[in-house]
mmCIF file of C-alpha atoms in Angstrom:
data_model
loop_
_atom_site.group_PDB
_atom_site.id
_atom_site.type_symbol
_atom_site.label_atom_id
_atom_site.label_comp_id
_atom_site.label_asym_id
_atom_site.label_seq_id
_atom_site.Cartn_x
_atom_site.Cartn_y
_atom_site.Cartn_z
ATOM 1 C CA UNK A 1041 51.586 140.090 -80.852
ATOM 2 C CA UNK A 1042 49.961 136.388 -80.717
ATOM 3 C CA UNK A 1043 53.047 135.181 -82.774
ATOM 4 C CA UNK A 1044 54.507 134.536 -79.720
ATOM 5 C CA UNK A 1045 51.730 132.185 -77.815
ATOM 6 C CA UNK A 1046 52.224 129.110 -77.292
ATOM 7 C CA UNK A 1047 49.521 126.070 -78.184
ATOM 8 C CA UNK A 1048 46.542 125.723 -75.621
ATOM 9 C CA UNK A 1049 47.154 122.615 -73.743
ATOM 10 C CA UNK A 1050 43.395 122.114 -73.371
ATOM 11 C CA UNK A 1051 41.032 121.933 -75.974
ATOM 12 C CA UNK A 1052 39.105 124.962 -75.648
ATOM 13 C CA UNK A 1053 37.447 124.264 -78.623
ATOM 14 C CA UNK A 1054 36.610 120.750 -78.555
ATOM 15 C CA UNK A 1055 35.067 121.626 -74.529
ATOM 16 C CA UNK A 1056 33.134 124.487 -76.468
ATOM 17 C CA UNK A 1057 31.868 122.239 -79.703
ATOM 18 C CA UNK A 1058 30.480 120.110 -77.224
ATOM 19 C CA UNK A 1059 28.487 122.686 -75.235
ATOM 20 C CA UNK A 1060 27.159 123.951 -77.509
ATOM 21 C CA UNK A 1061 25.577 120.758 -79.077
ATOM 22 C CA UNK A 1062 24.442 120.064 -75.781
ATOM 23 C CA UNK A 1063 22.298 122.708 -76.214
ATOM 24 C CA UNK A 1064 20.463 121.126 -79.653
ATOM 25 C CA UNK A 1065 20.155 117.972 -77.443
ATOM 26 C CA UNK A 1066 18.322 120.555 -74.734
ATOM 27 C CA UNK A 1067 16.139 122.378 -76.826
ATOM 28 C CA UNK A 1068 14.737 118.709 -78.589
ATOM 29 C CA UNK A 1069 14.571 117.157 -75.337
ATOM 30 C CA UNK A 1070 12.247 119.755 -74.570
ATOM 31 C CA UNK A 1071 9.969 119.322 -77.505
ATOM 32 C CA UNK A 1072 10.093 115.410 -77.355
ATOM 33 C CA UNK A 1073 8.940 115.617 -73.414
ATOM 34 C CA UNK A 1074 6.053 118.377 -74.782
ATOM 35 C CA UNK A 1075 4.778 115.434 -77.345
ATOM 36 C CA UNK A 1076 6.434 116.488 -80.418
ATOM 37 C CA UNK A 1077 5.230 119.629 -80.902
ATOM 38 C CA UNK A 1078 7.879 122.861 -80.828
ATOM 39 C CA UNK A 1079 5.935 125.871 -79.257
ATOM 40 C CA UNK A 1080 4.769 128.438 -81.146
ATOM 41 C CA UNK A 1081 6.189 129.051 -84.526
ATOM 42 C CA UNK A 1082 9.395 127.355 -83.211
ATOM 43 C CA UNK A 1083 10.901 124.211 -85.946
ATOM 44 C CA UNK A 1084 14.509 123.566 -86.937
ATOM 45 C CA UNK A 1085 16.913 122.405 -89.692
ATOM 46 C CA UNK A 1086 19.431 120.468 -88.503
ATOM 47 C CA UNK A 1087 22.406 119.831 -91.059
ATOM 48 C CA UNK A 1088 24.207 116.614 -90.341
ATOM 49 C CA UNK A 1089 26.943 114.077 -91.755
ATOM 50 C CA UNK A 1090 25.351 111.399 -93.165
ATOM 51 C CA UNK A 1091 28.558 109.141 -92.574
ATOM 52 C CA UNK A 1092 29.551 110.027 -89.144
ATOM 53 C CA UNK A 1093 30.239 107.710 -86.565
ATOM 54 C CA UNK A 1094 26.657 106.589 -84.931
ATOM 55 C CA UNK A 1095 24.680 107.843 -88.023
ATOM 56 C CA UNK A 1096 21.998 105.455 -88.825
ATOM 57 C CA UNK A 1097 20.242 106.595 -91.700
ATOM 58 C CA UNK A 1098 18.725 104.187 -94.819
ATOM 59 C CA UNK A 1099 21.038 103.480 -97.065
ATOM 60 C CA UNK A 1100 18.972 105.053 -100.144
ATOM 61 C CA UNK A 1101 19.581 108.960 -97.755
ATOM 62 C CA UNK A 1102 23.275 107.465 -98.247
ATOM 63 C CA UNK A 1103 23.321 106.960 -101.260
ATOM 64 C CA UNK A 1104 21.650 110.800 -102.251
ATOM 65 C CA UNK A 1105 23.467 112.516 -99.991
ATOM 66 C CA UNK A 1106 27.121 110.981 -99.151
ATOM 67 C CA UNK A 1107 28.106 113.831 -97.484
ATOM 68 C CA UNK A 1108 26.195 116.049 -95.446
ATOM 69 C CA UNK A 1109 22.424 116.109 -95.200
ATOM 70 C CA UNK A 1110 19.564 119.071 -93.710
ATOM 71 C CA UNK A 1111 16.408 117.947 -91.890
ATOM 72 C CA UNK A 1112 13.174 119.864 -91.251
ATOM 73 C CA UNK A 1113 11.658 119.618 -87.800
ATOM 74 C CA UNK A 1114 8.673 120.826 -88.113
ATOM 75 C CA UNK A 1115 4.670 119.533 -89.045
ATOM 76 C CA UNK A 1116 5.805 115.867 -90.036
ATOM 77 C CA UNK A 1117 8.038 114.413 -87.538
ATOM 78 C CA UNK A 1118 7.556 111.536 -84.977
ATOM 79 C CA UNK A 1119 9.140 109.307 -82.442
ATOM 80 C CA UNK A 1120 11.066 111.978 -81.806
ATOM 81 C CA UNK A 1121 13.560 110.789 -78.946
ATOM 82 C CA UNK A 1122 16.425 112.032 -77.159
ATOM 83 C CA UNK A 1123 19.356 110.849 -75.057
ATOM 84 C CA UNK A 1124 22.692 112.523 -73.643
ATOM 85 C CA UNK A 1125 24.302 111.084 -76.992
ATOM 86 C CA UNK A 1126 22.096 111.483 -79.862
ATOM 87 C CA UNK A 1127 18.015 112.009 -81.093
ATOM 88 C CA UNK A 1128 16.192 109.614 -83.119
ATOM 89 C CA UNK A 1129 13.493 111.028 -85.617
ATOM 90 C CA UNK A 1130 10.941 109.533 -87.732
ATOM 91 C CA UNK A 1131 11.010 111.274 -91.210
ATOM 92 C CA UNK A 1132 8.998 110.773 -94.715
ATOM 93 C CA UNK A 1133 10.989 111.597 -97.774
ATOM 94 C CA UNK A 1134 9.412 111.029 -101.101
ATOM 95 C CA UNK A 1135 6.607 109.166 -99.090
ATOM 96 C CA UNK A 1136 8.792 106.976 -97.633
ATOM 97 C CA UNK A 1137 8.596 106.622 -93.855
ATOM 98 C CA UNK A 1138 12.424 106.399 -92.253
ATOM 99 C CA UNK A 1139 13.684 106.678 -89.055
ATOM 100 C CA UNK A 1140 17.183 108.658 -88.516
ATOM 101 C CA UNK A 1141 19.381 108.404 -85.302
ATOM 102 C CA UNK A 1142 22.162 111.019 -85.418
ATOM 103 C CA UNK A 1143 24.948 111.622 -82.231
ATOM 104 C CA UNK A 1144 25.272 115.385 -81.730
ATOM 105 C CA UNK A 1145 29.019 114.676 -83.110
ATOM 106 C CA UNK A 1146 27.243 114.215 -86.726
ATOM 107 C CA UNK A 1147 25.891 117.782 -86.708
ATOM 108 C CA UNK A 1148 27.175 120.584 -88.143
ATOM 109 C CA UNK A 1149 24.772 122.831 -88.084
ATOM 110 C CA UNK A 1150 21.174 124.024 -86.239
ATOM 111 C CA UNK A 1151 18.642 126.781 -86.971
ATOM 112 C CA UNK A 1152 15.875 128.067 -86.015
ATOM 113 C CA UNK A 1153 14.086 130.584 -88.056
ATOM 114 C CA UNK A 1154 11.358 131.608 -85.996
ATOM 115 C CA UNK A 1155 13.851 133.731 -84.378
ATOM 116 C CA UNK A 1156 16.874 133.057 -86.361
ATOM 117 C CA UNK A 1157 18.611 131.706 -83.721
ATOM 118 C CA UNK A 1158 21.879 129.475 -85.164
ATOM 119 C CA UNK A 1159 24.585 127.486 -84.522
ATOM 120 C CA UNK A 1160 27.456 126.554 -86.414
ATOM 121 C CA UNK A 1161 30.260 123.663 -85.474
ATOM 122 C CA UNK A 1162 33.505 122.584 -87.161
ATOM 123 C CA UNK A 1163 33.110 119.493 -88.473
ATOM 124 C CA UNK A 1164 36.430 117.592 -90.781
ATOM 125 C CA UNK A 1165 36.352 118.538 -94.169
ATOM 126 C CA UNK A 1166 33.077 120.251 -93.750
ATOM 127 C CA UNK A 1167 31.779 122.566 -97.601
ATOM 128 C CA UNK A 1168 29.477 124.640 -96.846
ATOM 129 C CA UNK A 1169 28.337 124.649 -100.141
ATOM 130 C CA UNK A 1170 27.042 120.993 -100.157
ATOM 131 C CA UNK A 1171 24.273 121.157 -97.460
ATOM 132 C CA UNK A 1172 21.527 122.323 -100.167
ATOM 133 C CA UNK A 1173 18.071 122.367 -98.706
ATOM 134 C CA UNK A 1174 16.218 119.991 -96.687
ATOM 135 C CA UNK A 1175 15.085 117.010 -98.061
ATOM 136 C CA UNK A 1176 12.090 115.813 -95.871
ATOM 137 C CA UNK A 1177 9.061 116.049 -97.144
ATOM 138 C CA UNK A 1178 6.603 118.454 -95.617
ATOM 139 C CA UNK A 1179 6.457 122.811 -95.507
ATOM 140 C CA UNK A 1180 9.700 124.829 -95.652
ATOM 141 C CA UNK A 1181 10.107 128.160 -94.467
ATOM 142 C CA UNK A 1182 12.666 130.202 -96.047
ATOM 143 C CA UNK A 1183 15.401 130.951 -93.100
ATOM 144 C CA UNK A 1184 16.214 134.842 -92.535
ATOM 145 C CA UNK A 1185 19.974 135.300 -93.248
ATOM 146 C CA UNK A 1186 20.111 138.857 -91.696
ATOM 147 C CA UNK A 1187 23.195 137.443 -89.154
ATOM 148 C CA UNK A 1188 21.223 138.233 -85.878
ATOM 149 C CA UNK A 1189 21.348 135.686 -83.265
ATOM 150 C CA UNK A 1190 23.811 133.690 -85.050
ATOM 151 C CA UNK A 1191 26.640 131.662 -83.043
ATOM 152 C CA UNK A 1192 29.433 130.419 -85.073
ATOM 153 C CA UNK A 1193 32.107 128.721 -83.398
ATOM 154 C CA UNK A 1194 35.467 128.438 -85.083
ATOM 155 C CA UNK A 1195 38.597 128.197 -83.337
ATOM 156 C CA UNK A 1196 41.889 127.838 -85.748
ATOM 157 C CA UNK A 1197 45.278 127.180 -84.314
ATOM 158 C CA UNK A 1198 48.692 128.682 -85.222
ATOM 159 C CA UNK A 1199 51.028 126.192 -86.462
#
């Protein structure tokens, strides 16, 4: 019975990507005015692309993951800042110390296992099967895939 719709003139989806990584920006704004620390049991693994627009990344996180990357926030983090635009982290992989500034655009994907809350967004040419696990050095907790609290946004037009 949709056959017969025409195109949406305004970009639901776009308007709807972009709340919802408003909300990522929210929720680390939040930890970065509390000093760095998430409350609680609360940490997150952001999944990003490592060649978006804005990225800034060393070139060596470039050059091992081309694609798409995941980050812990958790124990080791610092400098943690955010803006209406993007969040800047400092991050040690391998030992090495490395600061990352990545625009909400870049991300694809945010989680937080202490109560498996998660977002996905469409990003171009986005495989799932790339984003691995995260890289930064530090303690990993294994995220529950049971579905619950899970928002996945994914809007597909008729052509």
């Amino acid at each position: 019975m949709t056959d017969g719709l025409p195109d949406s003139l305004i970009p639901y989806d776009e308007i709807v990507q972009e709340a919802l990584r408003a909300v990522v920006g929210r929720v680390l704004g939040s930890v970065a005015e509390n000093g760095g620390t998430a409350p609680g049991e609360h940490h997150f693994y952001i999944t990003f692309k490592t060649q978006a627009p804005g990225v800034d990344i060393p070139q060596r996180l470039i050059e091992r993951f081309p694609d798409e990357m995941t980050i812990v926030l958790q124990n080791r983090f610092w400098d943690l800042t955010v803006d209406a635009e993007r969040f800047s982290v400092g991050l040690s992989f391998n030992q090495i110390p490395s600061k990352l500034v990545i625009p909400y655009a870049a991300i694809t994907g945010f989680h937080d296992p202490a109560v498996n809350f998660e977002l996905r967004f469409q990003a171009q040419e986005a495989d799932e099967e790339h984003i691995g696990e995260p890289e930064n050095d530090g303690p990993v907790a294994e995220p529950i895939e049971d579905g619950s609290n899970v928002v996945a946004v994914d809007f597909k037009r008729k052509k």
